[in-house]
Amino acid sequence: MPMYQNGEVDPAVSALEARQDEILRKLYELKAAVEGLAKTVTTPDADLDVTVSSSFSSQSSRSIMLEGSTDLDTLLGEDLGALRDIVINANPARPPLTLLVLHSLLSQRYRVLSTVHVHSSVSSVPPQLQSCLGPRHPDSYARHLFQLGFTLIWKDVPKLEMKFSVHNMCPIEGEASVARFLFKLLAPYPSDPAAATLVDSWVDTAFFQLAEGSSKERAAVLRALNSALGRSPWLSGPEFSLADVACYCCVLQSCAASSAPANVQRWMKSCENLGHFSSTKQLLQ
């Protein structure tokens, strides 16, 4: 290394070395970004028109303590440190509110790289849907900084679908099924069969009777919710669960919140106080 006679390093050489280090760092990050992008581009749904936002989600919402612990390697398979990509196709005509709540909860647990795209099959998407996962993060190109990729594609599809492994390409269809998959990344299902069945029962009730049922069915579900919430703070007992996420979102989406009975109103306020439900109302405006 060239030095002056007094032993000092030539400033021009130091500047050149610093520039070289910066170039190498950017090349490494670009390599990681290209490897991650290849996972999305190799799917049949890659004809995307717009990349709307990409964010490193870190929620300041009140933390929810979920029972049990989860490990991505155990649940999704060991992948030698690669980013696990979850790609979801959803129709903007019916925004999947449960997924926004679960995305917020996942961002509390993991380092999540969140991206929203608009597919060419959709002519226009409201601004609140384009930014529903948060603003673009300055480090979004550095995929190696994240644990989980969460890509939401607004697309003209008959029902919501999720693809996790672009190699196996086995999609999961339906908001209820996708919600179950995502919640298991947060906490295991109850080990007690009766408790697990109770959660599943409420999830099915939410999506098949609240979301798609007649006005009579919705009224019956609201009465059942009111009765259950008179006995415990959450639908599956003392602990917050997927049942609460699903039923809250479906009550809201069915426009039944204003006429809900007292216990349901109190429970909805408890959900909102957790902070992870705030984005759901914004999407329905």
mmCIF file of C-alpha atoms in Angstrom, residues 1-14:
data_model
loop_
_atom_site.group_PDB
_atom_site.id
_atom_site.type_symbol
_atom_site.label_atom_id
_atom_site.label_comp_id
_atom_site.label_asym_id
_atom_site.label_seq_id
_atom_site.Cartn_x
_atom_site.Cartn_y
_atom_site.Cartn_z
ATOM 1 C CA MET A 1 0.000 0.000 0.000
ATOM 2 C CA PRO A 2 1.513 3.363 -1.036
ATOM 3 C CA MET A 3 2.502 5.564 1.921
ATOM 4 C CA TYR A 4 4.020 8.949 2.410
ATOM 5 C CA GLN A 5 7.509 9.161 3.898
ATOM 6 C CA ASN A 6 6.013 9.899 7.321
ATOM 7 C CA GLY A 7 4.133 6.552 7.244
ATOM 8 C CA GLU A 8 0.674 7.919 6.472
ATOM 9 C CA VAL A 9 -1.545 6.117 3.966
ATOM 10 C CA ASP A 10 -2.282 7.962 0.737
ATOM 11 C CA PRO A 11 -5.873 9.336 1.122
ATOM 12 C CA ALA A 12 -6.612 8.505 -2.521
ATOM 13 C CA VAL A 13 -5.775 4.843 -1.866
ATOM 14 C CA SER A 14 -7.960 4.776 1.254
#
